[in-house]
Amino acid sequence: MGIVTAKELKNRTGEVLRRVGSGETVTVTVRGVRVAHFVPVSKRARAEPSREARMAMRARIRSIGGKYRGVGTVEAFLAEKLQEIRRER
């Protein structure tokens, strides 16, 4: 477990986040007092967006007039768009 001061965190945020991303827990101190812990998220949590993030994505898609149909392949998406273009001609 690493310890960094708030000033170090401010000046080297990227480095600290890389350490956390590689599995290290980092504690942040202000004037010697521990105020925060940066803890790596599980691999599963990294791979799956949170429920709130999924809901926000769906709302954004609906707001621009689209319909959320879940996640598909790039090839399927491109094939669908090509069909739409051909129908418009």
Coordinates of C-alpha atoms in Angstrom, one line a residue, residues 9 57 61 72:
L9 CA -1.5 13.5 -6.0
M57 CA -26.3 5.7 -22.4
I61 CA -29.6 7.4 -27.4
G72 CA -23.9 -5.9 -31.3

